[in-house]
PDB file of N, CA and C in Angstrom:
ATOM      1  N   MET A   1     -22.616 -38.316 162.772  1.00  0.00           N
ATOM      2  CA  MET A   1     -22.419 -39.741 162.682  1.00  0.00           C
ATOM      3  C   MET A   1     -20.954 -40.032 162.964  1.00  0.00           C
ATOM      4  N   PHE A   2     -20.709 -41.044 163.731  1.00  0.00           N
ATOM      5  CA  PHE A   2     -19.369 -41.463 164.096  1.00  0.00           C
ATOM      6  C   PHE A   2     -18.957 -42.617 163.183  1.00  0.00           C
ATOM      7  N   VAL A   3     -17.816 -42.475 162.527  1.00  0.00           N
ATOM      8  CA  VAL A   3     -17.327 -43.510 161.621  1.00  0.00           C
ATOM      9  C   VAL A   3     -15.970 -43.983 162.118  1.00  0.00           C
ATOM     10  N   LEU A   4     -15.844 -45.275 162.260  1.00  0.00           N
ATOM     11  CA  LEU A   4     -14.592 -45.878 162.681  1.00  0.00           C
ATOM     12  C   LEU A   4     -14.126 -46.798 161.560  1.00  0.00           C
ATOM     13  N   GLU A   5     -12.930 -46.552 161.090  1.00  0.00           N
ATOM     14  CA  GLU A   5     -12.392 -47.375 160.014  1.00  0.00           C
ATOM     15  C   GLU A   5     -11.217 -48.184 160.535  1.00  0.00           C
ATOM     16  N   SER A   6     -11.098 -49.393 160.026  1.00  0.00           N
ATOM     17  CA  SER A   6      -9.962 -50.235 160.375  1.00  0.00           C
ATOM     18  C   SER A   6      -9.710 -51.192 159.225  1.00  0.00           C
ATOM     19  N   LYS A   7      -8.561 -51.795 159.237  1.00  0.00           N
ATOM     20  CA  LYS A   7      -8.215 -52.759 158.203  1.00  0.00           C
ATOM     21  C   LYS A   7      -8.285 -54.152 158.809  1.00  0.00           C
ATOM     22  N   LEU A   8      -8.987 -55.032 158.131  1.00  0.00           N
ATOM     23  CA  LEU A   8      -9.133 -56.401 158.609  1.00  0.00           C
ATOM     24  C   LEU A   8      -8.262 -57.341 157.792  1.00  0.00           C
ATOM     25  N   TYR A   9      -7.706 -58.285 158.476  1.00  0.00           N
ATOM     26  CA  TYR A   9      -6.936 -59.331 157.816  1.00  0.00           C
ATOM     27  C   TYR A   9      -7.636 -60.654 158.103  1.00  0.00           C
ATOM     28  N   GLY A  10      -7.947 -61.389 157.070  1.00  0.00           N
ATOM     29  CA  GLY A  10      -8.616 -62.661 157.259  1.00  0.00           C
ATOM     30  C   GLY A  10      -8.640 -63.443 155.958  1.00  0.00           C
ATOM     31  N   SER A  11      -9.158 -64.627 156.052  1.00  0.00           N
ATOM     32  CA  SER A  11      -9.269 -65.471 154.868  1.00  0.00           C
ATOM     33  C   SER A  11     -10.563 -65.138 154.130  1.00  0.00           C
ATOM     34  N   SER A  12     -10.639 -65.597 152.903  1.00  0.00           N
ATOM     35  CA  SER A  12     -11.857 -65.349 152.122  1.00  0.00           C
ATOM     36  C   SER A  12     -13.063 -66.046 152.761  1.00  0.00           C
ATOM     37  N   GLN A  13     -12.837 -67.171 153.420  1.00  0.00           N
ATOM     38  CA  GLN A  13     -13.924 -67.866 154.110  1.00  0.00           C
ATOM     39  C   GLN A  13     -14.436 -67.024 155.277  1.00  0.00           C
ATOM     40  N   GLN A  14     -13.557 -66.394 156.028  1.00  0.00           N
ATOM     41  CA  GLN A  14     -13.973 -65.548 157.141  1.00  0.00           C
ATOM     42  C   GLN A  14     -14.760 -64.339 156.645  1.00  0.00           C
ATOM     43  N   PHE A  15     -14.301 -63.746 155.552  1.00  0.00           N
ATOM     44  CA  PHE A  15     -15.012 -62.601 154.990  1.00  0.00           C
ATOM     45  C   PHE A  15     -16.377 -63.009 154.439  1.00  0.00           C
ATOM     46  N   ALA A  16     -16.481 -64.221 153.901  1.00  0.00           N
ATOM     47  CA  ALA A  16     -17.776 -64.713 153.414  1.00  0.00           C
ATOM     48  C   ALA A  16     -18.758 -64.882 154.570  1.00  0.00           C
ATOM     49  N   ILE A  17     -18.281 -65.350 155.708  1.00  0.00           N
ATOM     50  CA  ILE A  17     -19.138 -65.504 156.884  1.00  0.00           C
ATOM     51  C   ILE A  17     -19.601 -64.143 157.385  1.00  0.00           C
ATOM     52  N   ILE A  18     -18.716 -63.168 157.404  1.00  0.00           N
ATOM     53  CA  ILE A  18     -19.089 -61.814 157.827  1.00  0.00           C
ATOM     54  C   ILE A  18     -20.140 -61.239 156.890  1.00  0.00           C
ATOM     55  N   ASP A  19     -19.950 -61.416 155.587  1.00  0.00           N
ATOM     56  CA  ASP A  19     -20.930 -60.926 154.616  1.00  0.00           C
ATOM     57  C   ASP A  19     -22.293 -61.589 154.817  1.00  0.00           C
ATOM     58  N   GLU A  20     -22.292 -62.887 155.087  1.00  0.00           N
ATOM     59  CA  GLU A  20     -23.547 -63.608 155.321  1.00  0.00           C
ATOM     60  C   GLU A  20     -24.270 -63.064 156.552  1.00  0.00           C
ATOM     61  N   MET A  21     -23.528 -62.783 157.606  1.00  0.00           N
ATOM     62  CA  MET A  21     -24.145 -62.259 158.826  1.00  0.00           C
ATOM     63  C   MET A  21     -24.672 -60.840 158.616  1.00  0.00           C
ATOM     64  N   ILE A  22     -23.989 -60.037 157.816  1.00  0.00           N
ATOM     65  CA  ILE A  22     -24.479 -58.690 157.503  1.00  0.00           C
ATOM     66  C   ILE A  22     -25.782 -58.780 156.719  1.00  0.00           C
ATOM     67  N   ARG A  23     -25.842 -59.686 155.739  1.00  0.00           N
ATOM     68  CA  ARG A  23     -27.078 -59.873 154.974  1.00  0.00           C
ATOM     69  C   ARG A  23     -28.208 -60.387 155.865  1.00  0.00           C
ATOM     70  N   THR A  24     -27.883 -61.279 156.797  1.00  0.00           N
ATOM     71  CA  THR A  24     -28.896 -61.811 157.705  1.00  0.00           C
ATOM     72  C   THR A  24     -29.438 -60.708 158.612  1.00  0.00           C
ATOM     73  N   ALA A  25     -28.555 -59.860 159.137  1.00  0.00           N
ATOM     74  CA  ALA A  25     -29.004 -58.748 159.986  1.00  0.00           C
ATOM     75  C   ALA A  25     -29.895 -57.797 159.186  1.00  0.00           C
ATOM     76  N   GLY A  26     -29.565 -57.565 157.929  1.00  0.00           N
ATOM     77  CA  GLY A  26     -30.414 -56.733 157.071  1.00  0.00           C
ATOM     78  C   GLY A  26     -31.771 -57.369 156.834  1.00  0.00           C
ATOM     79  N   PHE A  27     -31.787 -58.689 156.680  1.00  0.00           N
ATOM     80  CA  PHE A  27     -33.052 -59.414 156.506  1.00  0.00           C
ATOM     81  C   PHE A  27     -33.935 -59.249 157.736  1.00  0.00           C
ATOM     82  N   VAL A  28     -33.353 -59.434 158.919  1.00  0.00           N
ATOM     83  CA  VAL A  28     -34.117 -59.296 160.160  1.00  0.00           C
ATOM     84  C   VAL A  28     -34.639 -57.866 160.281  1.00  0.00           C
ATOM     85  N   ARG A  29     -33.797 -56.903 159.977  1.00  0.00           N
ATOM     86  CA  ARG A  29     -34.214 -55.502 160.051  1.00  0.00           C
ATOM     87  C   ARG A  29     -35.377 -55.233 159.111  1.00  0.00           C
ATOM     88  N   ASN A  30     -35.301 -55.720 157.888  1.00  0.00           N
ATOM     89  CA  ASN A  30     -36.367 -55.497 156.908  1.00  0.00           C
ATOM     90  C   ASN A  30     -37.661 -56.206 157.300  1.00  0.00           C
ATOM     91  N   LYS A  31     -37.556 -57.428 157.842  1.00  0.00           N
ATOM     92  CA  LYS A  31     -38.760 -58.140 158.282  1.00  0.00           C
ATOM     93  C   LYS A  31     -39.431 -57.413 159.451  1.00  0.00           C
ATOM     94  N   CYS A  32     -38.635 -56.883 160.371  1.00  0.00           N
ATOM     95  CA  CYS A  32     -39.201 -56.128 161.492  1.00  0.00           C
ATOM     96  C   CYS A  32     -39.849 -54.840 161.010  1.00  0.00           C
ATOM     97  N   LEU A  33     -39.237 -54.193 160.052  1.00  0.00           N
ATOM     98  CA  LEU A  33     -39.822 -52.974 159.491  1.00  0.00           C
ATOM     99  C   LEU A  33     -41.142 -53.293 158.809  1.00  0.00           C
ATOM    100  N   ARG A  34     -41.190 -54.394 158.069  1.00  0.00           N
ATOM    101  CA  ARG A  34     -42.427 -54.792 157.394  1.00  0.00           C
ATOM    102  C   ARG A  34     -43.522 -55.110 158.421  1.00  0.00           C
ATOM    103  N   LEU A  35     -43.165 -55.777 159.507  1.00  0.00           N
ATOM    104  CA  LEU A  35     -44.141 -56.062 160.561  1.00  0.00           C
ATOM    105  C   LEU A  35     -44.680 -54.757 161.147  1.00  0.00           C
ATOM    106  N   TRP A  36     -43.793 -53.810 161.422  1.00  0.00           N
ATOM    107  CA  TRP A  36     -44.204 -52.535 161.988  1.00  0.00           C
ATOM    108  C   TRP A  36     -45.121 -51.768 161.034  1.00  0.00           C
ATOM    109  N   MET A  37     -44.847 -51.854 159.727  1.00  0.00           N
ATOM    110  CA  MET A  37     -45.667 -51.148 158.749  1.00  0.00           C
ATOM    111  C   MET A  37     -47.038 -51.795 158.585  1.00  0.00           C
ATOM    112  N   ASN A  38     -47.109 -53.106 158.655  1.00  0.00           N
ATOM    113  CA  ASN A  38     -48.359 -53.824 158.390  1.00  0.00           C
ATOM    114  C   ASN A  38     -49.256 -53.989 159.606  1.00  0.00           C
ATOM    115  N   VAL A  39     -48.693 -53.963 160.806  1.00  0.00           N
ATOM    116  CA  VAL A  39     -49.480 -54.204 162.023  1.00  0.00           C
ATOM    117  C   VAL A  39     -49.433 -52.945 162.885  1.00  0.00           C
ATOM    118  N   PRO A  40     -50.547 -52.204 162.921  1.00  0.00           N
ATOM    119  CA  PRO A  40     -50.562 -50.988 163.748  1.00  0.00           C
ATOM    120  C   PRO A  40     -50.385 -51.320 165.229  1.00  0.00           C
ATOM    121  N   GLY A  41     -49.669 -50.462 165.917  1.00  0.00           N
ATOM    122  CA  GLY A  41     -49.468 -50.650 167.353  1.00  0.00           C
ATOM    123  C   GLY A  41     -48.350 -51.609 167.705  1.00  0.00           C
ATOM    124  N   THR A  42     -47.508 -51.952 166.750  1.00  0.00           N
ATOM    125  CA  THR A  42     -46.394 -52.855 167.020  1.00  0.00           C
ATOM    126  C   THR A  42     -45.360 -52.126 167.865  1.00  0.00           C
ATOM    127  N   GLY A  43     -44.976 -52.731 168.985  1.00  0.00           N
ATOM    128  CA  GLY A  43     -44.021 -52.114 169.897  1.00  0.00           C
ATOM    129  C   GLY A  43     -42.700 -52.857 169.922  1.00  0.00           C
ATOM    130  N   GLN A  44     -41.815 -52.390 170.793  1.00  0.00           N
ATOM    131  CA  GLN A  44     -40.486 -52.987 170.903  1.00  0.00           C
ATOM    132  C   GLN A  44     -40.570 -54.452 171.340  1.00  0.00           C
ATOM    133  N   TYR A  45     -41.480 -54.763 172.266  1.00  0.00           N
ATOM    134  CA  TYR A  45     -41.615 -56.146 172.712  1.00  0.00           C
ATOM    135  C   TYR A  45     -42.036 -57.047 171.551  1.00  0.00           C
ATOM    136  N   ASP A  46     -42.952 -56.563 170.717  1.00  0.00           N
ATOM    137  CA  ASP A  46     -43.409 -57.350 169.567  1.00  0.00           C
ATOM    138  C   ASP A  46     -42.271 -57.611 168.594  1.00  0.00           C
ATOM    139  N   LEU A  47     -41.438 -56.599 168.376  1.00  0.00           N
ATOM    140  CA  LEU A  47     -40.305 -56.775 167.455  1.00  0.00           C
ATOM    141  C   LEU A  47     -39.293 -57.755 168.025  1.00  0.00           C
ATOM    142  N   SER A  48     -39.060 -57.692 169.331  1.00  0.00           N
ATOM    143  CA  SER A  48     -38.128 -58.632 169.959  1.00  0.00           C
ATOM    144  C   SER A  48     -38.648 -60.064 169.874  1.00  0.00           C
ATOM    145  N   ALA A  49     -39.943 -60.234 170.105  1.00  0.00           N
ATOM    146  CA  ALA A  49     -40.534 -61.567 170.009  1.00  0.00           C
ATOM    147  C   ALA A  49     -40.492 -62.080 168.570  1.00  0.00           C
ATOM    148  N   TYR A  50     -40.662 -61.171 167.624  1.00  0.00           N
ATOM    149  CA  TYR A  50     -40.631 -61.564 166.209  1.00  0.00           C
ATOM    150  C   TYR A  50     -39.239 -62.037 165.796  1.00  0.00           C
ATOM    151  N   CYS A  51     -38.205 -61.486 166.418  1.00  0.00           N
ATOM    152  CA  CYS A  51     -36.841 -61.949 166.135  1.00  0.00           C
ATOM    153  C   CYS A  51     -36.683 -63.422 166.479  1.00  0.00           C
ATOM    154  N   LYS A  52     -37.279 -63.841 167.568  1.00  0.00           N
ATOM    155  CA  LYS A  52     -37.217 -65.240 167.972  1.00  0.00           C
ATOM    156  C   LYS A  52     -37.963 -66.119 166.974  1.00  0.00           C
ATOM    157  N   VAL A  53     -39.099 -65.625 166.479  1.00  0.00           N
ATOM    158  CA  VAL A  53     -39.875 -66.363 165.478  1.00  0.00           C
ATOM    159  C   VAL A  53     -39.060 -66.523 164.199  1.00  0.00           C
ATOM    160  N   LEU A  54     -38.388 -65.447 163.795  1.00  0.00           N
ATOM    161  CA  LEU A  54     -37.564 -65.516 162.581  1.00  0.00           C
ATOM    162  C   LEU A  54     -36.433 -66.519 162.736  1.00  0.00           C
ATOM    163  N   ALA A  55     -35.839 -66.589 163.921  1.00  0.00           N
ATOM    164  CA  ALA A  55     -34.744 -67.529 164.158  1.00  0.00           C
ATOM    165  C   ALA A  55     -35.209 -68.970 164.033  1.00  0.00           C
ATOM    166  N   LYS A  56     -36.448 -69.232 164.445  1.00  0.00           N
ATOM    167  CA  LYS A  56     -36.978 -70.603 164.330  1.00  0.00           C
ATOM    168  C   LYS A  56     -37.444 -70.904 162.911  1.00  0.00           C
ATOM    169  N   GLU A  57     -37.967 -69.891 162.235  1.00  0.00           N
ATOM    170  CA  GLU A  57     -38.517 -70.091 160.902  1.00  0.00           C
ATOM    171  C   GLU A  57     -37.429 -70.245 159.835  1.00  0.00           C
ATOM    172  N   PHE A  58     -36.371 -69.481 159.963  1.00  0.00           N
ATOM    173  CA  PHE A  58     -35.281 -69.512 158.984  1.00  0.00           C
ATOM    174  C   PHE A  58     -34.016 -69.997 159.675  1.00  0.00           C
ATOM    175  N   GLU A  59     -33.508 -71.134 159.230  1.00  0.00           N
ATOM    176  CA  GLU A  59     -32.340 -71.742 159.864  1.00  0.00           C
ATOM    177  C   GLU A  59     -31.143 -70.795 159.848  1.00  0.00           C
ATOM    178  N   TRP A  60     -30.922 -70.132 158.724  1.00  0.00           N
ATOM    179  CA  TRP A  60     -29.765 -69.238 158.604  1.00  0.00           C
ATOM    180  C   TRP A  60     -29.929 -67.979 159.449  1.00  0.00           C
ATOM    181  N   ALA A  61     -31.168 -67.564 159.750  1.00  0.00           N
ATOM    182  CA  ALA A  61     -31.376 -66.429 160.657  1.00  0.00           C
ATOM    183  C   ALA A  61     -31.079 -66.848 162.094  1.00  0.00           C
ATOM    184  N   GLY A  62     -31.252 -68.119 162.395  1.00  0.00           N
ATOM    185  CA  GLY A  62     -30.942 -68.630 163.723  1.00  0.00           C
ATOM    186  C   GLY A  62     -29.450 -68.674 164.002  1.00  0.00           C
ATOM    187  N   LYS A  63     -28.635 -68.657 162.947  1.00  0.00           N
ATOM    188  CA  LYS A  63     -27.185 -68.658 163.137  1.00  0.00           C
ATOM    189  C   LYS A  63     -26.691 -67.322 163.687  1.00  0.00           C
ATOM    190  N   LEU A  64     -27.444 -66.265 163.429  1.00  0.00           N
ATOM    191  CA  LEU A  64     -27.101 -64.961 163.981  1.00  0.00           C
ATOM    192  C   LEU A  64     -27.484 -64.967 165.456  1.00  0.00           C
ATOM    193  N   ASN A  65     -26.577 -64.577 166.335  1.00  0.00           N
ATOM    194  CA  ASN A  65     -26.890 -64.697 167.764  1.00  0.00           C
ATOM    195  C   ASN A  65     -28.013 -63.745 168.160  1.00  0.00           C
ATOM    196  N   SER A  66     -28.626 -64.037 169.283  1.00  0.00           N
ATOM    197  CA  SER A  66     -29.824 -63.301 169.695  1.00  0.00           C
ATOM    198  C   SER A  66     -29.541 -61.824 169.924  1.00  0.00           C
ATOM    199  N   GLN A  67     -28.360 -61.501 170.397  1.00  0.00           N
ATOM    200  CA  GLN A  67     -28.028 -60.097 170.630  1.00  0.00           C
ATOM    201  C   GLN A  67     -27.989 -59.315 169.318  1.00  0.00           C
ATOM    202  N   ALA A  68     -27.453 -59.916 168.281  1.00  0.00           N
ATOM    203  CA  ALA A  68     -27.408 -59.245 166.975  1.00  0.00           C
ATOM    204  C   ALA A  68     -28.811 -59.112 166.386  1.00  0.00           C
ATOM    205  N   ARG A  69     -29.653 -60.132 166.574  1.00  0.00           N
ATOM    206  CA  ARG A  69     -31.035 -60.028 166.094  1.00  0.00           C
ATOM    207  C   ARG A  69     -31.779 -58.923 166.826  1.00  0.00           C
ATOM    208  N   GLN A  70     -31.606 -58.840 168.142  1.00  0.00           N
ATOM    209  CA  GLN A  70     -32.264 -57.801 168.920  1.00  0.00           C
ATOM    210  C   GLN A  70     -31.783 -56.423 168.494  1.00  0.00           C
ATOM    211  N   ALA A  71     -30.492 -56.286 168.212  1.00  0.00           N
ATOM    212  CA  ALA A  71     -29.957 -54.997 167.773  1.00  0.00           C
ATOM    213  C   ALA A  71     -30.578 -54.587 166.442  1.00  0.00           C
ATOM    214  N   SER A  72     -30.811 -55.540 165.557  1.00  0.00           N
ATOM    215  CA  SER A  72     -31.446 -55.229 164.278  1.00  0.00           C
ATOM    216  C   SER A  72     -32.875 -54.752 164.496  1.00  0.00           C
ATOM    217  N   ALA A  73     -33.588 -55.358 165.413  1.00  0.00           N
ATOM    218  CA  ALA A  73     -34.959 -54.933 165.719  1.00  0.00           C
ATOM    219  C   ALA A  73     -34.960 -53.571 166.386  1.00  0.00           C
ATOM    220  N   GLU A  74     -33.988 -53.314 167.248  1.00  0.00           N
ATOM    221  CA  GLU A  74     -33.918 -52.018 167.914  1.00  0.00           C
ATOM    222  C   GLU A  74     -33.614 -50.912 166.921  1.00  0.00           C
ATOM    223  N   ASP A  75     -32.844 -51.211 165.877  1.00  0.00           N
ATOM    224  CA  ASP A  75     -32.607 -50.220 164.831  1.00  0.00           C
ATOM    225  C   ASP A  75     -33.921 -49.788 164.223  1.00  0.00           C
ATOM    226  N   GLU A  76     -34.836 -50.727 164.027  1.00  0.00           N
ATOM    227  CA  GLU A  76     -36.139 -50.387 163.455  1.00  0.00           C
ATOM    228  C   GLU A  76     -36.948 -49.549 164.427  1.00  0.00           C
ATOM    229  N   ASN A  77     -36.833 -49.850 165.727  1.00  0.00           N
ATOM    230  CA  ASN A  77     -37.568 -49.067 166.714  1.00  0.00           C
ATOM    231  C   ASN A  77     -37.064 -47.619 166.716  1.00  0.00           C
ATOM    232  N   THR A  78     -35.764 -47.425 166.564  1.00  0.00           N
ATOM    233  CA  THR A  78     -35.202 -46.085 166.476  1.00  0.00           C
ATOM    234  C   THR A  78     -35.683 -45.400 165.210  1.00  0.00           C
ATOM    235  N   LEU A  79     -35.712 -46.149 164.110  1.00  0.00           N
ATOM    236  CA  LEU A  79     -36.160 -45.583 162.842  1.00  0.00           C
ATOM    237  C   LEU A  79     -37.603 -45.117 162.939  1.00  0.00           C
ATOM    238  N   LYS A  80     -38.471 -45.942 163.487  1.00  0.00           N
ATOM    239  CA  LYS A  80     -39.878 -45.553 163.520  1.00  0.00           C
ATOM    240  C   LYS A  80     -40.115 -44.386 164.462  1.00  0.00           C
ATOM    241  N   SER A  81     -39.306 -44.244 165.517  1.00  0.00           N
ATOM    242  CA  SER A  81     -39.483 -43.089 166.391  1.00  0.00           C
ATOM    243  C   SER A  81     -39.046 -41.816 165.687  1.00  0.00           C
ATOM    244  N   ASN A  82     -38.104 -41.927 164.759  1.00  0.00           N
ATOM    245  CA  ASN A  82     -37.674 -40.761 163.998  1.00  0.00           C
ATOM    246  C   ASN A  82     -38.621 -40.460 162.850  1.00  0.00           C
ATOM    247  N   VAL A  83     -39.288 -41.472 162.321  1.00  0.00           N
ATOM    248  CA  VAL A  83     -40.152 -41.291 161.163  1.00  0.00           C
ATOM    249  C   VAL A  83     -41.544 -40.838 161.566  1.00  0.00           C
ATOM    250  N   SER A  84     -42.091 -41.393 162.626  1.00  0.00           N
ATOM    251  CA  SER A  84     -43.475 -41.094 162.982  1.00  0.00           C
ATOM    252  C   SER A  84     -43.554 -39.752 163.702  1.00  0.00           C
ATOM    253  N   VAL A  85     -43.912 -38.735 162.970  1.00  0.00           N
ATOM    254  CA  VAL A  85     -44.069 -37.391 163.515  1.00  0.00           C
ATOM    255  C   VAL A  85     -45.556 -37.072 163.501  1.00  0.00           C
ATOM    256  N   LYS A  86     -46.077 -36.709 164.644  1.00  0.00           N
ATOM    257  CA  LYS A  86     -47.494 -36.382 164.728  1.00  0.00           C
ATOM    258  C   LYS A  86     -47.684 -34.916 164.358  1.00  0.00           C
ATOM    259  N   ILE A  87     -48.607 -34.658 163.468  1.00  0.00           N
ATOM    260  CA  ILE A  87     -48.897 -33.301 163.031  1.00  0.00           C
ATOM    261  C   ILE A  87     -50.290 -32.945 163.505  1.00  0.00           C
ATOM    262  N   SER A  88     -50.373 -31.900 164.255  1.00  0.00           N
ATOM    263  CA  SER A  88     -51.669 -31.419 164.722  1.00  0.00           C
ATOM    264  C   SER A  88     -51.894 -30.030 164.157  1.00  0.00           C
ATOM    265  N   PRO A  89     -53.141 -29.560 164.134  1.00  0.00           N
ATOM    266  CA  PRO A  89     -53.408 -28.225 163.596  1.00  0.00           C
ATOM    267  C   PRO A  89     -52.600 -27.128 164.273  1.00  0.00           C
ATOM    268  N   SER A  90     -52.233 -27.301 165.532  1.00  0.00           N
ATOM    269  CA  SER A  90     -51.444 -26.277 166.211  1.00  0.00           C
ATOM    270  C   SER A  90     -50.020 -26.195 165.654  1.00  0.00           C
ATOM    271  N   ASN A  91     -49.562 -27.249 164.971  1.00  0.00           N
ATOM    272  CA  ASN A  91     -48.235 -27.240 164.370  1.00  0.00           C
ATOM    273  C   ASN A  91     -48.231 -26.677 162.959  1.00  0.00           C
ATOM    274  N   TRP A  92     -49.399 -26.461 162.381  1.00  0.00           N
ATOM    275  CA  TRP A  92     -49.455 -25.967 161.018  1.00  0.00           C
ATOM    276  C   TRP A  92     -49.011 -24.517 160.968  1.00  0.00           C
ATOM    277  N   ARG A  93     -48.380 -24.171 159.895  1.00  0.00           N
ATOM    278  CA  ARG A  93     -47.949 -22.783 159.709  1.00  0.00           C
ATOM    279  C   ARG A  93     -48.822 -22.125 158.666  1.00  0.00           C
ATOM    280  N   ASP A  94     -49.090 -20.872 158.871  1.00  0.00           N
ATOM    281  CA  ASP A  94     -49.864 -20.136 157.870  1.00  0.00           C
ATOM    282  C   ASP A  94     -49.001 -19.900 156.648  1.00  0.00           C
ATOM    283  N   ALA A  95     -49.567 -20.152 155.490  1.00  0.00           N
ATOM    284  CA  ALA A  95     -48.810 -19.988 154.250  1.00  0.00           C
ATOM    285  C   ALA A  95     -48.886 -18.568 153.751  1.00  0.00           C
TER     286      ALA A  95
END
């Protein structure tokens, strides 16, 4: 994992806006994950379309720009590709 650290200088109002956008991105990510868990066969296109629905449904989610919403949905697509491992009898090991 690559970690980049820096020091930010700003007003408390600017930091509050950043915190709000981080929470909003987490909300979008969690809603996309819930959609993927509840609806079998959900793909990347479905998650991208759902981001647009969330922006219309929740005013504060619409404040997050579309690129950030799409990135949150893509994080879920990466997560599900790492989580969904198919196990077949040929992969089983003898105990």
